[in-house]
Coordinates of C-alpha atoms and ligand atoms in Angstrom, one line a residue:
Chain A
M1 CA -0.1 0.1 0.0
I2 CA 1.1 3.5 -0.9
P3 CA 0.3 6.4 1.5
G4 CA -1.8 9.3 0.3
S5 CA -0.1 12.3 -1.1
F6 CA 1.9 14.8 1.0
D7 CA 4.5 17.3 0.9
Y8 CA 7.6 16.3 2.6
H9 CA 10.0 18.9 4.6
R10 CA 13.1 18.2 6.2
P11 CA 14.2 21.2 8.4
R12 CA 17.7 21.5 10.0
T13 CA 16.7 23.3 13.2
L14 CA 14.1 23.4 15.8
N15 CA 13.0 26.8 15.1
E16 CA 12.3 25.8 11.4
A17 CA 10.4 23.0 12.3
V18 CA 8.1 24.7 14.6
G19 CA 7.8 27.6 12.0
L20 CA 6.6 24.7 9.5
L21 CA 4.2 23.5 12.1
A22 CA 2.9 26.9 12.6
D23 CA 2.5 27.6 8.7
H24 CA 0.7 24.3 8.1
A25 CA -1.3 24.5 11.1
G26 CA -3.6 21.4 11.5
D27 CA -2.3 19.6 8.3
A28 CA 1.1 18.8 9.3
F29 CA 2.5 15.9 11.2
I30 CA 6.0 15.2 12.6
L31 CA 7.6 12.4 11.1
A32 CA 10.4 10.6 13.2
G33 CA 10.9 7.2 12.8
G34 CA 7.7 6.7 10.9
H35 CA 7.1 3.3 12.0
S36 CA 3.6 4.1 13.8
L37 CA 3.0 6.9 11.3
I38 CA 3.7 5.3 8.0
P39 CA 1.5 2.2 8.8
M40 CA -1.4 4.5 9.6
M41 CA -1.0 6.4 6.6
K42 CA -0.8 3.3 4.3
L43 CA -4.2 2.5 5.9
R44 CA -5.5 5.9 5.4
M45 CA -6.1 6.3 9.5
A46 CA -3.8 9.4 9.2
T47 CA -4.1 11.5 6.0
P48 CA -1.5 14.6 6.7
E49 CA -0.9 16.9 4.0
H50 CA 2.6 18.0 5.2
L51 CA 5.2 15.6 7.0
I52 CA 8.0 17.2 8.9
D53 CA 11.0 14.9 9.1
I54 CA 13.0 15.8 12.3
Q55 CA 16.1 13.3 11.3
D56 CA 18.6 16.4 10.8
I57 CA 17.7 18.4 13.9
G58 CA 20.8 17.6 16.0
E59 CA 19.0 19.3 19.1
L60 CA 16.9 16.3 19.5
T61 CA 19.2 13.7 19.8
G62 CA 21.6 12.9 22.8
I63 CA 21.3 10.9 26.1
N64 CA 22.6 12.8 29.3
V65 CA 22.7 11.7 32.8
A66 CA 23.6 14.6 35.2
G67 CA 22.6 16.1 38.5
G68 CA 20.0 13.4 39.4
T69 CA 18.2 13.9 36.0
I70 CA 18.2 11.8 32.7
E71 CA 17.4 13.7 29.6
I72 CA 16.7 11.8 26.5
G73 CA 16.1 13.7 23.1
A74 CA 13.0 12.9 21.4
A75 CA 14.8 11.6 18.2
V76 CA 16.9 8.9 20.1
T77 CA 16.1 5.6 18.8
Q78 CA 15.1 2.4 20.6
A79 CA 18.3 0.8 19.5
A80 CA 20.3 3.6 21.3
L81 CA 18.4 3.2 24.5
I82 CA 19.4 -0.2 24.5
S83 CA 23.1 0.3 23.9
S84 CA 23.4 3.3 26.2
A85 CA 25.8 2.3 29.2
A86 CA 24.8 5.2 31.0
L87 CA 21.2 4.1 30.9
A88 CA 21.9 0.8 31.5
D89 CA 23.5 1.9 34.7
A90 CA 21.2 4.6 35.9
C91 CA 17.8 3.4 34.6
P92 CA 17.8 -0.2 33.4
I93 CA 14.1 -0.4 33.1
L94 CA 14.5 1.6 29.7
R95 CA 16.7 -1.2 28.1
E96 CA 14.4 -4.0 29.4
T97 CA 11.2 -2.2 27.9
S98 CA 13.1 -1.4 24.6
L99 CA 14.2 -4.8 24.0
Q100 CA 10.5 -5.9 24.3
I101 CA 9.3 -3.5 21.4
A102 CA 8.7 -4.8 17.9
D103 CA 11.9 -6.2 16.6
P104 CA 15.6 -5.3 15.8
Q105 CA 15.1 -3.3 12.4
I106 CA 12.1 -1.5 13.7
R107 CA 14.1 -0.6 16.8
N108 CA 16.8 0.7 14.5
V109 CA 14.3 3.6 13.5
G110 CA 11.7 3.8 16.1
T111 CA 12.3 6.8 18.4
I112 CA 11.4 7.4 22.2
G113 CA 10.1 10.7 21.4
G114 CA 7.7 9.0 18.7
N115 CA 6.7 6.1 21.2
V116 CA 5.4 8.5 23.6
A117 CA 3.8 11.2 21.6
N118 CA 2.0 8.6 19.4
G119 CA -0.8 8.2 22.0
D120 CA -1.4 4.5 20.8
P121 CA -2.3 2.8 24.0
G122 CA -0.3 -0.3 23.0
N123 CA 2.9 1.7 23.1
D124 CA 5.0 0.4 25.9
M125 CA 7.2 3.5 27.0
P126 CA 4.3 5.7 28.1
A127 CA 3.6 3.6 31.1
V128 CA 7.3 3.4 31.8
M129 CA 7.3 7.1 31.7
Q130 CA 4.5 7.2 34.1
A131 CA 6.0 4.8 36.4
L132 CA 9.2 6.9 36.5
D133 CA 7.3 10.2 36.8
A134 CA 9.0 11.3 33.7
E135 CA 8.1 14.9 32.1
Y136 CA 7.9 15.9 28.6
L137 CA 9.4 19.1 27.2
L138 CA 7.2 20.6 24.4
H139 CA 8.4 23.5 22.2
G140 CA 5.8 25.5 20.3
G141 CA 5.6 29.1 18.6
G142 CA 4.8 30.4 22.2
G143 CA 7.9 28.8 23.9
E144 CA 8.6 25.8 25.7
R145 CA 6.6 23.9 28.5
T146 CA 6.8 20.7 30.5
V147 CA 3.8 18.2 31.1
K148 CA 4.3 15.2 33.4
A149 CA 3.8 11.8 31.7
R150 CA 0.9 11.1 34.2
D151 CA -1.0 14.1 33.1
F152 CA 0.1 13.8 29.2
Y153 CA -2.6 11.1 28.0
E154 CA -6.1 12.0 27.2
A155 CA -7.6 9.3 25.2
A156 CA -6.5 6.9 22.3
Y157 CA -4.4 9.4 20.1
F158 CA -5.3 12.3 22.1
T159 CA -2.7 13.7 24.1
A160 CA -2.0 17.2 26.1
R161 CA 0.3 18.1 23.2
D162 CA -1.0 21.2 20.9
E163 CA -0.5 20.1 17.3
S164 CA 1.7 23.1 16.9
E165 CA 4.2 21.7 19.4
I166 CA 7.2 19.4 18.9
L167 CA 8.3 17.1 21.8
T168 CA 11.9 17.9 22.3
S169 CA 12.9 15.7 25.3
I170 CA 12.3 13.7 28.1
R171 CA 13.3 14.4 31.5
I172 CA 13.3 11.5 34.1
P173 CA 14.3 11.8 37.6
V174 CA 17.2 9.1 38.3
P175 CA 15.6 6.2 40.4
A176 CA 17.0 5.9 43.6
Q177 CA 20.4 3.8 44.0
G178 CA 19.6 0.0 44.4
H179 CA 15.9 0.2 43.1
G180 CA 14.3 -2.7 41.6
Y181 CA 12.8 -2.6 38.5
S182 CA 10.7 -4.8 36.0
Y183 CA 8.8 -4.6 32.6
Q184 CA 6.4 -7.5 32.3
K185 CA 4.6 -7.9 29.0
Q186 CA 2.2 -10.5 27.7
K187 CA 2.2 -10.8 24.1
R188 CA 0.5 -13.0 21.6
K189 CA 3.6 -13.3 19.4
I190 CA 7.1 -11.9 18.9
G191 CA 6.7 -8.3 17.9
D192 CA 3.3 -7.7 19.2
Y193 CA 1.7 -5.0 21.0
A194 CA 0.8 -6.1 24.5
T195 CA -2.2 -8.0 25.6
A196 CA -1.3 -6.3 29.0
A197 CA 1.8 -5.2 30.5
A198 CA 3.1 -3.7 33.7
A199 CA 5.9 -1.6 35.0
V200 CA 7.2 -1.7 38.4
I201 CA 9.8 0.5 40.2
L202 CA 10.5 0.3 44.0
S203 CA 12.8 0.6 46.6
V204 CA 13.3 -1.9 49.6
S205 CA 15.1 -0.8 53.0
N206 CA 15.8 -3.4 55.9
G207 CA 13.0 -5.7 54.2
N208 CA 10.6 -3.0 53.9
C209 CA 9.2 -1.2 50.8
T210 CA 10.0 2.4 50.9
A211 CA 8.7 3.6 47.6
A212 CA 6.8 2.0 44.9
S213 CA 5.4 3.0 41.3
I214 CA 3.1 0.9 39.2
A215 CA 1.8 1.5 35.6
L216 CA -0.2 -0.5 33.2
T217 CA 0.1 -0.7 29.3
N218 CA -2.9 -1.4 26.9
V219 CA -5.7 -2.0 29.3
A220 CA -7.6 1.2 28.9
D221 CA -7.6 3.9 26.2
T222 CA -4.6 5.3 27.8
P223 CA -1.7 4.2 29.8
L224 CA -2.4 4.1 33.5
W225 CA -0.5 5.0 36.4
A226 CA -1.8 2.9 39.2
Q227 CA -1.4 5.0 42.3
A228 CA -3.6 3.2 44.6
A229 CA -1.5 -0.1 43.8
S230 CA 1.7 1.6 44.3
D231 CA 0.4 2.8 47.7
A232 CA -0.6 -0.9 48.7
L233 CA 3.1 -1.8 48.7
V234 CA 4.8 1.0 50.5
G235 CA 5.4 0.2 54.1
T236 CA 5.0 -3.4 53.6
D237 CA 7.4 -6.4 53.5
L238 CA 6.3 -7.0 49.5
G239 CA 4.7 -10.4 51.0
A240 CA 1.9 -12.2 49.6
A241 CA -0.8 -10.1 51.0
A242 CA 0.7 -6.7 49.9
V243 CA 1.2 -8.2 46.2
T244 CA -2.5 -9.4 46.2
A245 CA -3.7 -6.1 47.4
A246 CA -1.6 -4.3 44.6
V247 CA -2.7 -6.6 42.0
D248 CA -6.5 -6.1 43.0
A249 CA -6.1 -2.3 43.3
A250 CA -4.3 -2.1 39.7
R251 CA -7.0 -4.5 38.2
A252 CA -9.7 -2.4 39.5
I253 CA -8.5 0.6 37.4
T254 CA -8.2 -1.4 34.1
D255 CA -10.8 -1.0 31.2
P256 CA -9.6 -2.9 28.3
A257 CA -11.2 -3.3 25.0
S258 CA -12.3 -6.7 24.0
D259 CA -10.6 -7.2 20.8
G260 CA -8.2 -9.6 18.9
R261 CA -6.0 -9.7 22.1
G262 CA -8.9 -11.2 24.1
P263 CA -12.2 -10.3 25.7
S264 CA -11.6 -7.5 28.3
E265 CA -12.1 -10.0 31.4
Y266 CA -9.1 -11.8 30.1
R267 CA -6.9 -8.9 29.5
T268 CA -7.8 -7.5 33.1
H269 CA -6.9 -11.1 34.3
V270 CA -3.5 -10.9 32.4
A271 CA -2.7 -7.4 33.8
G272 CA -3.1 -8.7 37.1
I273 CA -0.7 -11.6 36.5
M274 CA 1.9 -9.0 35.0
V275 CA 1.7 -6.9 38.0
K276 CA 2.4 -9.7 40.1
R277 CA 5.4 -10.8 38.1
A278 CA 6.8 -7.5 37.7
I279 CA 6.6 -6.7 41.6
E280 CA 8.2 -10.0 42.3
A281 CA 10.8 -9.4 39.7
A282 CA 11.5 -5.8 41.0
H283 CA 11.6 -7.0 44.7
E284 CA 14.3 -9.6 43.7
R285 CA 16.6 -6.9 42.1
A286 CA 16.1 -4.4 44.7
A287 CA 19.4 -4.1 46.7
Chain B
M1 CA 7.5 14.9 -8.0
A2 CA 11.0 15.6 -6.5
S3 CA 14.6 14.6 -7.6
I4 CA 15.8 11.9 -4.7
S5 CA 19.4 11.2 -4.7
M6 CA 21.2 8.6 -2.5
T7 CA 24.3 6.4 -2.8
V8 CA 23.0 2.7 -3.4
N9 CA 25.6 0.0 -3.3
G10 CA 28.3 2.6 -3.7
R11 CA 26.9 4.2 -6.7
E12 CA 25.4 7.8 -6.6
V13 CA 22.0 7.6 -7.9
S14 CA 19.0 9.7 -8.5
G15 CA 15.4 9.3 -9.6
D16 CA 12.2 11.3 -9.7
A17 CA 9.8 10.1 -7.2
E18 CA 6.5 11.4 -5.5
D19 CA 7.3 12.5 -2.0
R20 CA 5.1 9.5 -0.7
T21 CA 7.4 7.0 -2.5
L22 CA 8.5 4.2 -0.1
L23 CA 12.2 3.4 -0.3
V24 CA 11.5 -0.1 -1.4
E25 CA 9.6 0.8 -4.3
F26 CA 12.2 3.5 -5.3
L27 CA 14.9 0.7 -5.2
R28 CA 12.5 -1.8 -7.2
N29 CA 11.0 0.6 -9.5
N30 CA 13.2 3.5 -9.9
L31 CA 16.5 1.5 -9.9
G32 CA 15.4 -1.8 -11.1
L33 CA 16.9 -3.7 -7.9
T34 CA 14.3 -6.3 -7.5
G35 CA 16.2 -8.2 -4.9
T36 CA 14.7 -6.4 -2.1
H37 CA 11.5 -8.2 -1.7
V38 CA 7.9 -6.9 -0.5
G39 CA 6.3 -9.5 1.5
C40 CA 3.8 -8.2 4.0
D41 CA 4.0 -4.5 3.7
T42 CA 3.3 -4.1 7.2
S43 CA 6.7 -3.9 8.5
Q44 CA 6.6 -7.6 10.1
C45 CA 8.3 -10.2 7.7
G46 CA 11.6 -8.5 7.0
A47 CA 11.6 -9.5 3.3
C48 CA 12.4 -6.0 2.5
V49 CA 15.4 -5.3 4.9
V50 CA 18.2 -3.2 3.6
H51 CA 20.9 -1.0 5.1
V52 CA 20.7 2.6 5.5
D53 CA 23.9 4.2 6.7
G54 CA 24.8 0.8 8.2
E55 CA 21.8 0.0 10.0
A56 CA 19.2 -2.5 9.1
V57 CA 15.8 -1.2 8.5
K58 CA 12.4 -2.3 6.8
S59 CA 12.4 -0.4 3.5
C60 CA 8.4 -1.0 3.3
T61 CA 8.1 1.5 5.9
M62 CA 10.7 4.2 5.2
L63 CA 10.0 6.9 2.5
A64 CA 12.6 7.2 -0.2
A65 CA 12.8 10.9 0.9
Q66 CA 14.0 10.0 4.2
A67 CA 16.9 7.9 2.8
A68 CA 17.9 10.9 0.5
G69 CA 21.6 11.7 1.2
S70 CA 22.0 8.3 2.8
A71 CA 24.1 5.3 2.0
V72 CA 21.8 2.4 1.1
T73 CA 23.1 -1.2 0.9
T74 CA 20.8 -4.0 -0.7
I75 CA 21.5 -7.6 -1.4
E76 CA 22.6 -6.7 -5.0
G77 CA 25.5 -4.7 -3.1
L78 CA 27.0 -7.6 -1.2
A79 CA 28.6 -9.8 -3.5
A80 CA 32.1 -8.3 -4.6
G81 CA 34.1 -9.1 -7.8
G82 CA 31.7 -12.0 -8.5
E83 CA 32.6 -13.8 -5.3
L84 CA 29.4 -14.4 -3.0
H85 CA 29.7 -12.7 0.3
P86 CA 30.6 -15.1 3.3
V87 CA 26.9 -14.8 4.5
Q88 CA 25.5 -15.7 1.1
K89 CA 28.0 -18.6 0.7
A90 CA 26.9 -19.6 4.1
F91 CA 23.0 -19.7 3.1
H92 CA 24.2 -21.7 0.2
E93 CA 26.3 -24.2 1.8
N94 CA 24.0 -24.8 4.7
H95 CA 20.7 -25.1 2.6
G96 CA 19.7 -21.7 4.6
L97 CA 16.6 -21.2 1.9
Q98 CA 14.0 -22.9 0.0
C99 CA 11.9 -20.7 -2.0
G100 CA 14.2 -17.9 -1.6
F101 CA 11.5 -15.2 -0.9
C102 CA 12.7 -14.4 2.5
T103 CA 16.3 -14.7 1.8
P104 CA 17.5 -11.3 0.6
G105 CA 16.1 -10.0 4.1
M106 CA 17.3 -12.6 6.0
I107 CA 20.6 -12.1 4.6
M108 CA 20.7 -8.3 5.2
A109 CA 19.5 -8.8 8.4
A110 CA 22.3 -11.3 9.2
T111 CA 25.1 -9.3 8.0
D112 CA 23.7 -6.5 10.5
M113 CA 23.9 -8.8 13.4
I114 CA 27.2 -10.3 12.6
R115 CA 28.6 -6.7 12.3
R116 CA 27.2 -6.0 15.8
H117 CA 28.0 -9.2 17.6
G118 CA 30.9 -10.8 15.6
A119 CA 32.2 -14.1 16.4
S120 CA 30.5 -14.1 19.9
L121 CA 27.3 -14.5 18.3
D122 CA 25.1 -17.7 19.8
E123 CA 22.4 -19.7 18.4
K124 CA 20.1 -17.8 21.3
T125 CA 21.0 -14.5 20.1
V126 CA 20.6 -15.4 16.5
R127 CA 16.9 -16.7 17.0
E128 CA 16.4 -13.6 18.9
E129 CA 17.6 -11.2 16.5
L130 CA 15.8 -13.0 13.9
E131 CA 12.3 -11.5 15.5
G132 CA 11.5 -9.4 12.5
N133 CA 12.1 -11.8 9.7
I134 CA 9.5 -14.3 8.7
C135 CA 10.3 -17.5 6.5
R136 CA 7.5 -19.9 5.5
C137 CA 9.7 -22.7 4.3
T138 CA 12.8 -23.5 6.3
G139 CA 11.6 -24.0 9.9
Y140 CA 14.7 -21.5 10.5
H141 CA 16.9 -24.2 11.5
N142 CA 19.3 -23.9 8.5
I143 CA 18.8 -20.2 8.6
V144 CA 20.4 -20.2 12.1
K145 CA 23.0 -22.8 11.1
S146 CA 23.9 -20.4 8.2
I147 CA 24.4 -17.3 10.2
L148 CA 26.3 -19.2 12.9
A149 CA 28.6 -20.7 10.3
A150 CA 29.1 -17.1 8.7
A151 CA 29.7 -15.3 11.6
N152 CA 32.3 -17.9 12.7
E153 CA 34.1 -17.4 9.2
M154 CA 33.9 -13.8 9.1
G155 CA 34.9 -13.6 13.0
G156 CA 37.6 -15.8 12.3
A157 CA 38.9 -14.0 9.4
Q158 CA 38.9 -11.0 11.4
Q159 CA 41.1 -12.4 14.1
A160 CA 43.3 -13.6 11.4
A161 CA 43.6 -10.2 9.9
E162 CA 44.4 -8.6 13.6
Ligands
LIG1 C1 5.5 -4.3 13.5 C2 5.5 -3.3 14.5 C3 5.3 -3.6 15.8 C4 5.5 -2.7 16.6 N1 5.4 -3.1 18.0 C5 5.3 -2.3 18.9 C6 5.4 -2.6 20.4 O1 5.4 -4.0 20.8 N2 5.3 -1.7 21.4 C7 5.5 -0.5 21.0 O2 5.6 0.5 22.0 N3 5.7 0.1 19.8 C8 5.5 -0.8 18.8 N4 5.7 -0.4 17.6 C9 5.8 0.8 17.3 C10 7.3 1.7 17.1 O3 8.1 1.4 18.5 C11 7.3 2.8 16.7 O4 8.5 3.0 16.2 C12 6.9 4.0 17.7 O5 5.6 3.8 18.4 C13 6.9 5.4 17.2 O6 8.0 6.0 17.1 P1 8.6 6.4 15.3 O7 9.7 7.3 16.0 O8 8.6 5.5 14.4 O9 7.4 7.5 15.3 P2 6.6 8.0 14.0 O10 6.0 6.8 13.7 O11 7.3 9.0 13.1 O12 5.3 9.2 14.8 C14 4.3 8.7 15.8 C15 3.4 9.5 16.3 O13 4.0 10.5 16.9 C16 4.2 11.8 16.4 N5 5.6 12.3 16.8 C17 6.8 11.6 16.7 N6 7.9 12.4 17.1 C18 7.3 13.4 17.6 C19 8.0 14.5 18.2 N7 9.3 14.6 18.6 N8 7.1 15.6 18.7 C20 5.6 15.5 18.3 N9 5.0 14.5 17.8 C21 6.0 13.6 17.4 C22 4.1 11.8 14.9 O14 3.4 12.9 14.2 C23 3.3 10.5 14.9 O15 1.8 11.0 15.0 C24 5.7 -1.5 16.4 C25 5.8 -0.9 15.2 C26 5.7 -1.9 14.0 C27 5.8 -1.6 13.0
LIG2 S1 7.7 -6.1 3.3 FE1 8.8 -4.8 4.7 S2 8.6 -6.1 6.7 FE2 7.4 -7.1 5.3
LIG3 S1 12.9 -19.8 2.0 FE1 10.8 -19.5 1.5 S2 10.2 -17.9 2.7 FE2 12.2 -18.4 3.5

């Protein structure tokens, strides 16, 4: 299939890109890796008149870990996340999650910015960003602003990003030294989107959980930060009773569609299992 | 219509194509390089894998315009001076293909994974790395065998050179 017609632009600077978005208000889409957008254009689920390719904009690349903050440029690919030694050290859940996205060739082009800006509830990074309490930097004609990942997602393909804004980078507070982490994803086959998935970040001190954050992928029309489930773990020994309480609280907020990945009840059930496995794996890894 | 220029298999090429032209169509229709195949057209099967600036990508899901100015390598660019590339030779010797439809993409994915892992490639890694390549015929067994044999030979040759 061939996408519908459009005009292709390849700006060299962020300002030029923002200008193009403003000139073609409403009719222009950012093109990053294209591995969500081009398939949607082939199916005529997206019909932009202008595509603004951001590959030449140097300001959007780079991974920086400094002063307790991780900053990742929007155009950083999933392959670059996987091979970054700095990230493997500071925030290993990013590598663990990236390796569960699609396949090696897609990870060579798919970007973190595209993954979180897309708004497809099946994308894996948004829930991880919510678990990590990341924020997104958005750059538009009116200047720059930040939106927390936990506030960004409104409905499937609807986000807090204005269509005149470019997501330039993602800022993540470096998780506590010795934190435990896990991203558990159930999929029907290799390269598939999640039937349900869960991200868990937690800290343990003297056998007690001192902090926890849980988020869910593809079990509602947005990613879900599971605050009550997270709270159910804090102050406990992460024993069976605490895990069950967190699983129940996480299941309670799901509202999955019944589709090719299974009926709604089944996907809620799988979400509970993913939460349980992710808590257990994170607990085991916590130092 | 725009004129799109890139380097393909070491040669400067250009062609007129609409902005919506996919890289795989540009290679096949504009340049006549039909070794790159289209299987699924939905970035799942890997029949269309080529290298863009040294990285394996699915050319059914990339615009030709995105690759403008880049260096592209297709299956036609692997053999040098009439000699099969070691990965091609290994597929030939290990019966790594039956109908051959998936083979160009398999070989382009394989050369990329050998470049990244070298002689340390093991069977588990090869199988994981083949996530994005589907073969309807072989059952993968001989494909994995071919890639391991090539990695061995290429890794060994590299060490001998050092
Ligand atoms: C076969 C297949 C399997 C896949 N499986 C998974 C999976 O399991 N999990 C998963 O998470 N993803 C999966 N993906 C999607 C893949 O990870 C995409 O690459 C990713 O979702 C989007 O990144 P991209 O850079 O390709 O974005 P694009 O496709 O270029 O863009 C996606 C959307 O985001 C917008 N956008 C992109 N960058 C910006 C920016 N900087 N600022 C503002 N808007 C922007 C675009 O306008 C577009 O609307 C799969 C894709 C394929 C083809
Ligand atoms: S044709 Fe491109 S992945 Fe199948
Ligand atoms: S050899 Fe026939 S599809 Fe692989």
